[in-house]
Amino acid sequence: MNLFFYIAGIVAILSTIMVIAQKNAIHALLYMIVSFFSIAVIFYLLDAPFIAALEIIIYAGAILVLFIFVTMMLNIVIEKKKEKRWLKPKMWVIPIILAVVLFLDLVFAVYSIPFPSVDKGVVMPKHLGVALFTQYLPAVEISAMLLLVGVIGAYHLGSQEKKVTHRFFEKK
Amino acid sequence: MTATDILCLVPVLPLAVGPLIIMIMVAIKRNYELTYGITLLALLLGFAFIFYTIPFVPHSIGPLFVIDHFSLFFLGIIILSALLIVLISYGFIKKLSGFKEEYYIILLTATLGAALLAMANDFVSFFLGLETLSISLYVLISFQKRKRLSVEAGVKYLILAAASSAFLLFGMGLVYVRFGTMQFDQLAAQLIYPVHLSPLLLLGFGMMLVGLGFKLALVPFHAWTPDVYQGAPTPVSAYIATVSKGGVMAVFIRFFFAVHGYQNHVFFIIISAIAILTMLLGNFLAIRQKNLKRLLGYSSITNMGFIIVILLIGNKQGVQASIFYLLIYFISTIGAFGVLSVLSTEDKMVETMKDVKGLYWRKPWLAAAMTFSMLSLAGLPLTAGFIAKFYLIFEAVKADILFLVFVMLASSIISLYYYLRVVTAMFSKTGEEEKTYPALSFSGGLALSFISVVILFLGVYPGWLIEMLIKFVGL
């Protein structure tokens, strides 16, 4: 049991270090996906399969796709030659090795752990939903406010105001 | 949620509803005066509802919040400070170019975050409140997005605050691993002293201290303060120095007392070392400072050092003294920043000693307000700051932590130098160079006269407030 956790933990740390060590944003994101997967495996090993699924759906699925879209839109001009250079095996071999290690870790874990392994029991979606809509309801509402602040703040800092005067009349 | 739950949350409801109303209004038509009016109304309603809630406390809402006299008093201090800051920012924000209404939306949500911190009784509400506050502050600090310094300060605060939040969260996680609960009172029930703190738990509490220390700018984690205070728009600097620190201080006091930190000698040594360093270093850095916003930043570091001394006393009277000190410090700091902000415009920020030189000969009333604030911060008699410092030192002497008392006295004496330097600069004659200041808006004048009157009134007649504190507030 502990061994599986340590393997997933080591993969998480390695891939996260690689995220910040990469020069190319897309390659960093590749490692970030591996990092999220390894965290999902850790959640699974801690008897929280629902959170593990959420981690993959939300982080690896939605957020990273968003990141990749933005990064790709920022460098629109991509020459074919450059693309060739970026896709060298060196770039994708290590993430794949890490992912394979993680996959084997998960497969062996599924077959060897008597379920559930922690005395608190498995956290199922129903438990989470009940907790969120009864005793933690105020927390959900505060999170809504938190997201609202984020949206308004991003809008304010990112917005560009319309120019009223022609640039000919602008002062230096 | 039951009806009583909602009744107890009534003081914070206007802070949550206000931003939504303003947001919808801005989407229809931008109107600066109306936005400002709604903000004031929301804060006034919140303040008034506190008195309405008093009969229902103490009451806890689920595991997340506890509403007692302590949180209500802090709520009052936070909302009052936010109200004063809104009043002093009217003129300055009005003259900014670009969109301005967002300022009030985000100021209200930041106040909401601080108010939630004052009521937090659980790691979940603690962290959510703190993040609501911090994310609002990132935007407020870099609100003048055309100014390089402002954006730089915002980015600095963003990176450091995110790192400190990570520390805090990790610490909470480690504490949770040991106890299996995130509620402060259940943690307290499991910690029966004298207990041997395992390294894991010590690391957890230590990391939480790092996170909190950053938000309060205690000394090893203070380095962001001067740059952020200088770069932020002046009313926002006042906000960081007061409301944001008030909320964090409330949750810090509640948590530290819940786990009886003062009974553990490791915590005692760490906190007293931090307090001594904070009090002294803040002062030494301020002595040669020529920029008033940076100077007030260092002054806020020193004052936080004073307040955390009270954590070591560990009784009810200590908490009362620290709340009193906090209130007076807030009012004096808002007064000082308020004068700077009513004098500033977007192009010409008033922030150095040179800018305020000879202020008395041009704007005598503003110079008087600034003088009252400075004297109160320095703790001279007849101002409220003297009573606050006296009360704090009195409690420290009673608790027999004489070494800390000595440092507090020394630090007060050093601080006199740089506060009075500002006063002498304002009253000295300048050359013939012409300085133009913008006209004082009505709301700015109202706030500053209120602050001056409160400083003088509490300096002469503080008894009723202290009696109220003793009657109501305890942990």
XYZ file of C-alpha atoms in Angstrom:
647
model
C 0.000 0.000 0.000
C 2.653 2.483 1.077
C 4.865 1.544 -1.841
C 2.185 2.532 -4.342
C 1.796 5.854 -2.620
C 5.535 6.534 -2.692
C 5.814 5.674 -6.378
C 2.952 8.018 -7.254
C 4.447 10.669 -4.987
C 7.866 10.454 -6.619
C 6.288 10.732 -10.068
C 4.343 13.780 -8.890
C 7.466 15.500 -7.568
C 9.586 14.658 -10.631
C 6.980 15.838 -13.101
C 6.336 19.040 -11.166
C 10.052 19.818 -11.111
C 10.124 19.258 -14.857
C 7.220 21.689 -15.293
C 9.246 24.580 -13.967
C 12.465 23.456 -15.654
C 11.098 23.541 -19.207
C 11.816 26.338 -21.627
C 8.880 25.645 -23.899
C 5.425 26.290 -22.465
C 3.750 23.399 -24.269
C 6.363 20.932 -23.030
C 5.865 22.225 -19.496
C 2.135 21.640 -19.858
C 2.817 18.079 -20.950
C 4.594 17.444 -17.667
C 1.839 19.242 -15.816
C -0.680 16.727 -17.128
C 1.483 13.912 -15.772
C 1.677 15.739 -12.469
C -2.113 16.025 -12.246
C -2.504 12.356 -13.131
C -0.123 11.332 -10.383
C -2.036 13.442 -7.868
C -5.226 11.756 -9.040
C -3.604 8.372 -8.405
C -2.660 9.515 -4.899
C -6.264 10.530 -4.234
C -7.397 7.144 -5.513
C -5.001 5.365 -3.168
C -6.421 7.406 -0.277
C -9.893 6.007 -0.992
C -11.234 9.112 -2.651
C -12.013 7.878 -6.169
C -14.469 10.677 -6.808
C -11.923 13.392 -6.076
C -9.461 11.513 -8.284
C -11.948 11.618 -11.150
C -12.604 15.321 -10.521
C -8.869 16.012 -10.551
C -8.602 14.450 -14.000
C -11.790 15.952 -15.412
C -11.259 19.473 -14.121
C -7.499 19.952 -13.990
C -6.109 17.624 -16.637
C -9.198 17.973 -18.792
C -10.597 21.462 -18.656
C -7.907 23.709 -17.199
C -4.974 22.342 -19.146
C -6.882 22.390 -22.421
C -7.561 26.041 -21.709
C -3.876 26.641 -21.003
C -2.858 24.928 -24.208
C -5.368 26.906 -26.242
C -4.124 30.180 -24.854
C -0.484 29.255 -25.361
C -1.147 28.230 -28.929
C -3.104 31.380 -29.691
C -0.250 33.495 -28.364
C 2.291 32.071 -30.838
C 0.177 31.937 -33.931
C 3.121 32.084 -36.304
C 4.557 28.604 -36.272
C 6.816 27.456 -39.017
C 6.747 23.850 -40.055
C 10.467 23.497 -39.399
C 10.121 24.711 -35.855
C 7.313 22.252 -35.230
C 9.601 19.421 -36.339
C 12.254 20.571 -33.937
C 9.856 20.708 -31.030
C 8.582 17.202 -31.552
C 11.895 15.487 -30.975
C 11.605 12.195 -29.047
C 13.523 13.749 -26.155
C 10.478 15.843 -25.417
C 7.867 13.168 -25.194
C 9.808 10.115 -24.033
C 10.178 11.167 -20.384
C 6.520 12.124 -19.852
C 5.503 8.844 -21.410
C 7.836 6.878 -19.149
C 6.422 8.688 -16.132
C 2.878 8.063 -17.299
C 3.575 4.373 -17.839
C 5.053 4.058 -14.350
C 1.937 5.714 -13.005
C -0.343 3.447 -14.992
C 1.420 0.294 -13.765
C 1.278 1.681 -10.234
C -2.452 2.167 -10.536
C -3.088 -1.257 -12.097
C -1.148 -3.103 -9.416
C -2.798 -1.020 -6.737
C -6.272 -1.861 -7.997
C -5.519 -5.570 -7.858
C -3.667 -5.686 -4.571
C -5.353 -3.320 -2.131
C -8.195 -4.691 -0.042
C -10.829 -2.010 -0.384
C -11.274 0.223 1.625
C -7.905 0.578 3.246
C -8.419 3.605 5.493
C -10.763 3.373 8.451
C -12.777 6.393 7.391
C -14.173 4.477 4.438
C -14.460 5.409 0.801
C -15.619 8.944 0.002
C -18.349 8.610 -2.556
C -19.947 11.415 -4.604
C -23.030 11.234 -2.433
C -21.074 11.979 0.744
C -19.376 14.905 -0.902
C -22.648 16.289 -2.235
C -24.360 15.962 1.115
C -21.479 17.681 2.899
C -21.383 20.508 0.370
C -25.104 21.166 0.541
C -25.582 20.938 4.285
C -22.831 21.894 6.679
C -20.441 23.376 4.113
C -23.100 25.342 2.230
C -21.709 28.749 3.303
C -18.307 27.653 2.013
C -19.802 26.964 -1.438
C -21.392 30.400 -1.407
C -18.123 32.078 -0.438
C -16.397 30.233 -3.259
C -18.931 31.777 -5.607
C -17.961 35.235 -4.346
C -14.296 34.317 -4.713
C -14.777 33.374 -8.356
C -16.775 36.555 -8.932
C -13.880 38.659 -7.632
C -11.535 36.771 -9.926
C -13.725 37.457 -12.954
C -14.224 41.149 -12.181
C -10.547 41.610 -11.406
C -9.416 39.881 -14.587
C -11.897 41.981 -16.542
C -10.660 45.206 -15.026
C -6.962 44.471 -15.429
C -7.355 43.028 -18.892
C -9.788 45.501 -20.426
C -8.626 48.178 -22.806
C -10.537 51.374 -22.801
C -11.894 52.825 -25.987
C -10.006 55.783 -27.334
C -12.139 58.889 -27.424
C -9.807 61.183 -29.308
C -8.039 60.562 -32.560
C -4.426 59.681 -31.967
C -3.391 62.800 -33.863
C -4.695 64.903 -30.957
C -3.151 62.821 -28.232
C -0.551 64.369 -26.040
C 2.774 62.644 -25.900
C -29.451 26.858 7.461
C -31.822 27.881 10.177
C -33.402 31.283 10.704
C -30.967 32.056 13.525
C -28.045 31.261 11.235
C -29.268 33.798 8.749
C -29.990 36.370 11.451
C -26.415 36.025 12.655
C -25.045 36.453 9.144
C -27.072 39.614 8.517
C -24.113 41.987 9.104
C -22.127 40.440 6.267
C -25.035 40.094 3.846
C -24.867 43.717 2.610
C -21.173 43.175 1.848
C -22.082 40.233 -0.377
C -25.191 41.742 -1.971
C -23.637 45.175 -2.557
C -21.091 43.998 -5.158
C -23.800 42.113 -7.050
C -26.067 45.156 -7.223
C -23.213 47.411 -8.323
C -22.151 44.856 -10.924
C -25.603 44.741 -12.500
C -25.827 48.511 -12.355
C -22.478 48.938 -14.078
C -23.623 46.600 -16.827
C -26.581 48.916 -17.497
C -24.945 52.295 -17.035
C -21.829 53.452 -15.281
C -22.470 56.109 -12.674
C -19.705 56.938 -10.247
C -21.764 58.774 -7.619
C -24.450 56.094 -7.467
C -21.851 53.333 -7.126
C -20.207 55.244 -4.332
C -23.567 55.764 -2.629
C -24.463 52.080 -2.789
C -21.074 51.139 -1.358
C -21.539 53.523 1.545
C -25.070 52.242 2.090
C -23.919 48.618 2.108
C -21.214 49.338 4.680
C -23.532 51.437 6.851
C -26.188 48.715 6.770
C -23.590 46.112 7.692
C -22.461 48.260 10.601
C -26.026 48.862 11.794
C -26.956 45.177 11.588
C -24.158 44.308 14.008
C -26.190 45.865 16.814
C -29.239 43.996 15.618
C -27.352 40.679 15.831
C -26.026 41.147 19.389
C -28.969 39.421 21.181
C -28.475 36.213 19.162
C -24.827 35.576 19.979
C -22.885 33.425 20.693
C -24.056 31.185 17.922
C -22.187 28.877 15.584
C -23.228 28.201 12.020
C -22.457 24.628 11.116
C -18.788 23.850 11.588
C -17.651 26.900 9.661
C -18.416 30.085 11.540
C -18.838 31.171 15.091
C -20.441 34.501 15.853
C -19.693 35.808 19.300
C -18.906 39.180 20.799
C -15.293 38.862 19.726
C -16.188 38.388 16.061
C -18.881 41.060 16.184
C -16.453 43.575 17.645
C -13.879 42.765 14.979
C -16.598 42.959 12.360
C -17.423 46.422 13.639
C -13.773 47.526 13.462
C -13.395 46.107 9.945
C -16.568 47.649 8.552
C -15.854 51.009 10.197
C -12.344 51.090 8.722
C -13.661 50.123 5.304
C -16.240 52.896 5.584
C -13.573 55.484 6.394
C -11.417 54.245 3.519
C -14.337 54.513 1.087
C -14.882 58.091 2.282
C -11.252 59.100 1.776
C -10.983 57.411 -1.616
C -13.910 59.293 -3.171
C -11.942 62.230 -4.537
C -8.851 60.284 -5.539
C -10.669 57.502 -7.382
C -13.031 59.963 -9.070
C -10.175 61.682 -10.863
C -8.585 58.478 -12.166
C -8.778 57.888 -15.864
C -10.493 54.768 -17.104
C -13.108 52.643 -15.364
C -13.552 53.387 -11.691
C -16.657 51.566 -10.508
C -14.819 48.257 -10.160
C -12.840 49.754 -7.303
C -15.913 49.774 -5.070
C -17.049 46.288 -6.094
C -13.687 44.825 -5.225
C -13.340 46.866 -2.061
C -16.641 45.427 -0.839
C -15.656 41.847 -1.626
C -12.314 42.353 0.108
C -14.196 43.598 3.156
C -16.420 40.523 2.907
C -13.321 38.328 2.999
C -11.970 40.138 6.071
C -15.374 39.923 7.786
C -15.536 36.171 7.169
C -12.066 35.810 8.673
C -13.304 37.502 11.832
C -15.979 34.812 12.177
C -13.994 31.814 10.936
C -13.916 28.801 13.194
C -12.651 26.224 10.738
C -9.739 25.872 8.342
C -12.159 25.859 5.399
C -13.769 29.203 6.186
C -10.388 30.582 7.279
C -8.792 29.789 3.943
C -11.750 30.843 1.813
C -12.021 34.155 3.621
C -8.296 34.744 3.274
C -8.344 33.994 -0.447
C -11.349 36.247 -1.055
C -9.411 39.001 0.691
C -6.115 38.324 -1.097
C -7.539 38.015 -4.608
C -9.410 41.274 -4.132
C -6.205 42.890 -2.926
C -4.232 41.785 -6.002
C -6.664 43.732 -8.149
C -6.898 46.726 -5.823
C -3.107 47.072 -5.609
C -2.641 47.115 -9.365
C -5.820 49.108 -9.906
C -4.027 51.903 -11.762
C -3.005 49.505 -14.463
C -1.278 52.168 -16.544
C 1.239 52.885 -13.801
C 4.303 50.693 -13.844
C 4.853 50.854 -10.065
C 1.281 49.880 -9.328
C 1.357 46.823 -11.575
C 4.761 45.844 -10.225
C 3.444 46.016 -6.673
C 0.436 43.925 -7.666
C 2.578 41.212 -9.231
C 4.903 41.179 -6.226
C 2.003 40.783 -3.861
C 0.421 38.127 -6.073
C 3.486 35.912 -6.144
C 4.395 36.275 -2.474
C 0.817 35.946 -1.229
C 0.272 32.841 -3.338
C 3.461 31.299 -1.934
C 2.439 32.147 1.622
C -1.041 30.711 1.026
C 0.639 27.507 -0.073
C 2.592 27.442 3.201
C -0.577 28.070 5.172
C -2.468 25.323 3.361
C 0.353 22.836 3.816
C 0.459 23.674 7.516
C -3.289 23.187 7.822
C -2.934 19.850 6.050
C -0.293 18.661 8.505
C -2.390 19.723 11.484
C -5.359 17.927 9.958
C -3.292 14.765 9.514
C -2.626 14.702 13.234
C -6.109 15.559 14.522
C -8.535 14.612 11.775
C -10.561 17.750 12.288
C -10.463 21.239 10.861
C -12.524 23.004 13.520
C -10.688 25.196 15.976
C -12.683 24.136 19.034
C -12.310 20.440 18.284
C -8.574 20.939 17.843
C -8.586 22.651 21.212
C -10.435 19.740 22.798
C -7.764 17.323 21.614
C -4.829 19.446 22.712
C -4.627 19.124 26.473
C -1.544 20.728 27.931
C 1.130 19.881 28.780
C 1.357 17.862 25.632
C 4.381 16.809 23.666
C 4.078 18.319 20.200
C 5.334 15.866 17.607
C 7.696 17.229 14.920
C 4.922 16.816 12.362
C 2.545 18.971 14.362
C 5.221 21.516 15.139
C 6.001 21.757 11.423
C 2.303 22.189 10.691
C 1.884 25.024 13.184
C 5.157 26.557 12.027
C 4.028 26.628 8.414
C 0.738 28.196 9.434
C 2.736 30.821 11.302
C 4.722 31.547 8.127
C 1.522 32.042 6.150
C -0.070 34.255 8.782
C 3.173 36.105 9.385
C 3.325 37.029 5.740
C -0.170 38.461 5.717
C 0.542 40.457 8.876
C 4.056 41.450 7.675
C 5.826 40.140 10.767
C 9.547 40.414 10.544
C 11.152 37.586 8.665
C 8.255 37.835 6.179
C 7.935 41.601 5.927
C 10.037 42.373 2.849
C 7.065 42.938 0.517
C 5.571 45.712 2.633
C 7.341 48.911 1.517
C 7.167 48.213 -2.219
C 3.516 47.233 -2.145
C 2.525 50.191 0.020
C 4.367 52.557 -2.286
C 3.038 51.094 -5.513
C -0.583 50.728 -4.513
C -3.001 53.645 -4.848
C -2.910 55.514 -1.511
C -6.391 54.490 -0.236
C -5.505 50.879 -1.044
C -2.319 51.173 1.014
C -4.534 52.263 3.891
C -6.731 49.257 3.230
C -3.823 46.801 3.333
C -2.517 48.361 6.531
C -5.858 48.166 8.296
C -8.760 46.028 7.091
C -6.735 43.152 5.679
C -4.545 42.989 8.777
C -7.577 43.246 11.052
C -9.227 40.193 9.549
C -6.058 38.109 9.672
C -5.320 39.264 13.213
C -8.810 38.204 14.335
C -8.391 34.677 13.036
C -4.822 34.510 14.337
C -5.910 35.454 17.863
C -8.822 33.021 17.769
C -6.691 30.147 16.504
C -3.772 30.803 18.820
C -6.060 30.952 21.839
C -7.990 27.876 20.723
C -4.802 25.795 20.686
C -3.470 27.532 23.834
C -0.271 28.426 22.042
C 0.952 30.607 24.899
C 1.249 27.583 27.189
C 3.803 25.930 24.951
C 7.311 27.157 25.523
C 8.421 26.551 21.913
C 5.680 28.811 20.607
C 6.396 31.272 23.368
C 10.041 31.587 22.320
C 9.228 31.788 18.605
C 6.497 34.388 19.002
C 8.511 36.536 21.371
C 11.504 36.441 19.016
C 9.260 37.454 16.107
C 7.647 40.192 18.198
C 10.986 41.660 19.274
C 12.429 41.572 15.768
C 9.244 43.036 14.296
C 9.111 45.910 16.749
C 12.762 46.848 16.388
C 13.467 46.215 12.718
C 10.331 48.034 11.559
C 11.531 51.079 13.451
C 15.116 50.999 12.243
C 14.000 50.701 8.644
C 11.651 53.654 9.046
C 14.195 56.071 10.502
C 15.898 57.089 7.270
C 12.807 56.771 5.127
C 11.862 59.763 2.988
C 8.764 58.306 1.353
C 5.738 58.616 3.605
C 3.909 55.605 2.207
C 6.920 53.408 2.846
C 7.313 54.994 6.273
C 3.730 54.149 7.162
C 4.361 50.633 5.854
C 7.245 50.207 8.276
C 5.108 51.749 10.997
C 2.453 49.090 10.329
C 5.110 46.385 10.731
C 6.105 47.818 14.119
C 2.513 48.068 15.293
C 1.767 44.467 14.366
C 4.780 43.535 16.502
C 3.136 45.324 19.415
C -0.098 43.469 18.955
C 1.332 39.977 18.766
C 2.985 40.521 22.145
C -0.511 40.117 23.494
C -0.665 36.557 22.217
C 1.929 35.713 24.842
C -0.077 37.080 27.748
C -2.791 34.584 27.072
C -5.693 36.003 29.040
C -8.862 37.885 28.363
C -7.494 41.267 29.425
C -4.646 40.899 26.947
C -7.095 40.322 24.114
C -9.095 43.355 25.151
C -5.986 45.520 25.219
C -4.930 44.297 21.787
C -8.349 44.951 20.260
C -8.315 48.463 21.675
C -4.817 49.014 20.295
C -5.842 47.646 16.916
C -8.822 50.003 16.704
C -6.751 53.064 17.566
C -3.956 52.027 15.206
C -6.493 51.578 12.389
C -8.050 54.980 12.905
C -4.696 56.769 13.119
C -3.287 54.978 10.064
C -6.366 55.701 7.986
C -6.045 59.334 9.042
C -2.434 59.515 7.851
C -3.078 57.748 4.566
C -6.295 59.735 4.200
C -4.467 63.051 4.222
C -2.012 61.760 1.625
C -4.803 60.469 -0.561
C -6.956 63.602 -0.506
C -3.844 65.558 -1.533
C -2.936 63.200 -4.375
C -4.040 63.103 -7.949
C -3.313 60.471 -10.551
C -0.387 62.376 -12.053
C 0.947 63.907 -8.888
C 1.039 61.488 -6.008
C 1.826 63.135 -2.679
C 4.064 60.667 -0.928
C 7.484 62.067 -0.016
C 8.577 64.320 2.814
C 9.265 66.998 0.237
C 5.687 66.848 -1.036
C 4.202 67.605 2.368
C 6.814 70.183 3.344
C 5.110 73.371 4.431
C 1.681 71.794 4.211
C 0.556 73.751 7.264
C 0.948 77.067 5.459
C -1.250 75.959 2.572
C -3.762 73.521 4.036
C -3.744 74.064 7.808
C -6.675 71.739 8.554
C -5.212 68.831 6.650
C -1.871 69.403 8.336
C -3.658 69.351 11.689
C -5.382 66.055 10.854
C -2.061 64.547 9.782
C -0.445 65.812 12.988
C -3.108 64.190 15.144
C -2.650 60.890 13.323
C 1.124 61.022 13.627
C 1.046 61.933 17.313
C -1.451 59.165 17.937
C 0.737 56.643 16.134
C 3.713 57.861 18.153
C 1.689 57.508 21.335
C 1.914 60.991 22.803
C -0.447 61.848 25.673
C -3.831 63.466 24.942
C -4.164 61.325 21.830
C -5.827 57.930 21.655
C -2.536 56.286 20.732
C -1.155 57.051 24.184
C -4.046 55.293 25.915
C -3.726 52.312 23.600
C 0.000 51.930 24.200
C -0.407 52.500 27.910
C -3.140 49.862 28.145
C -1.075 47.341 26.172
C 2.092 47.889 28.216
C 0.067 47.806 31.435
C -1.278 44.362 30.576
C 2.182 43.170 29.553
C 3.621 44.329 32.884
C 0.839 42.544 34.740
C 1.660 39.348 32.843
C 5.294 39.698 33.934
C 6.974 39.594 30.516
C 9.320 42.389 31.384
C 11.849 41.866 28.643
C 9.146 42.394 26.033
C 7.925 45.446 27.917
C 11.409 46.891 27.714
C 11.523 46.325 23.961
C 8.077 47.885 23.565
C 9.187 51.004 25.419
C 12.421 51.282 23.465
C 10.554 50.855 20.209
C 8.035 53.542 21.145
C 10.852 55.961 21.870
C 12.598 55.248 18.557
C 9.355 55.608 16.652
C 8.850 59.072 18.089
C 11.747 60.273 15.934
C 10.323 59.458 12.544
C 6.721 60.345 13.320
C 7.762 63.753 14.585
C 9.995 64.262 11.563
C 6.871 64.225 9.414
C 5.226 66.782 11.685
C 8.242 69.093 11.600
C 8.367 68.827 7.813
C 4.746 69.923 7.577
C 5.230 72.920 9.809
C 8.507 74.160 8.353
C 8.533 77.084 5.960
C 9.217 76.231 2.361
C 10.782 78.290 -0.371
C 8.696 80.083 -2.932
C 8.030 77.070 -5.142
C 4.321 76.719 -5.764
C 2.549 73.501 -4.889
C -0.980 72.918 -6.031
C -3.186 70.463 -4.234
C -6.625 69.358 -5.387
C -9.669 70.723 -3.584
C -10.825 68.665 -0.620
C -13.991 66.690 -1.298
C -16.803 66.758 1.254
C -16.563 63.071 2.094
C -12.793 63.239 2.536
C -13.194 66.188 4.887
C -15.906 64.372 6.808
C -13.758 61.269 7.268
C -10.687 63.205 8.329
C -12.555 65.380 10.805
C -14.244 62.288 12.238
C -10.850 60.632 12.653
C -9.308 63.695 14.306
C -12.214 64.055 16.709
C -12.106 60.360 17.613
C -8.357 60.498 18.233
C -8.696 63.474 20.553
C -11.887 62.300 22.231
C -10.584 58.809 22.984
C -7.329 60.339 24.148
C -9.132 62.360 26.813
C -12.057 60.127 27.598
C -11.342 56.473 26.708
C -13.172 54.917 29.659
C -16.477 54.085 28.003
C -14.878 52.143 25.149
C -12.634 50.166 27.472
C -15.605 49.405 29.709
C -17.570 48.228 26.698
C -14.662 45.999 25.674
C -14.361 44.522 29.164
C -18.096 43.942 29.369
C -18.521 42.243 26.043
C -15.371 40.949 24.505
C -13.580 37.846 25.572
C -12.652 34.566 24.050
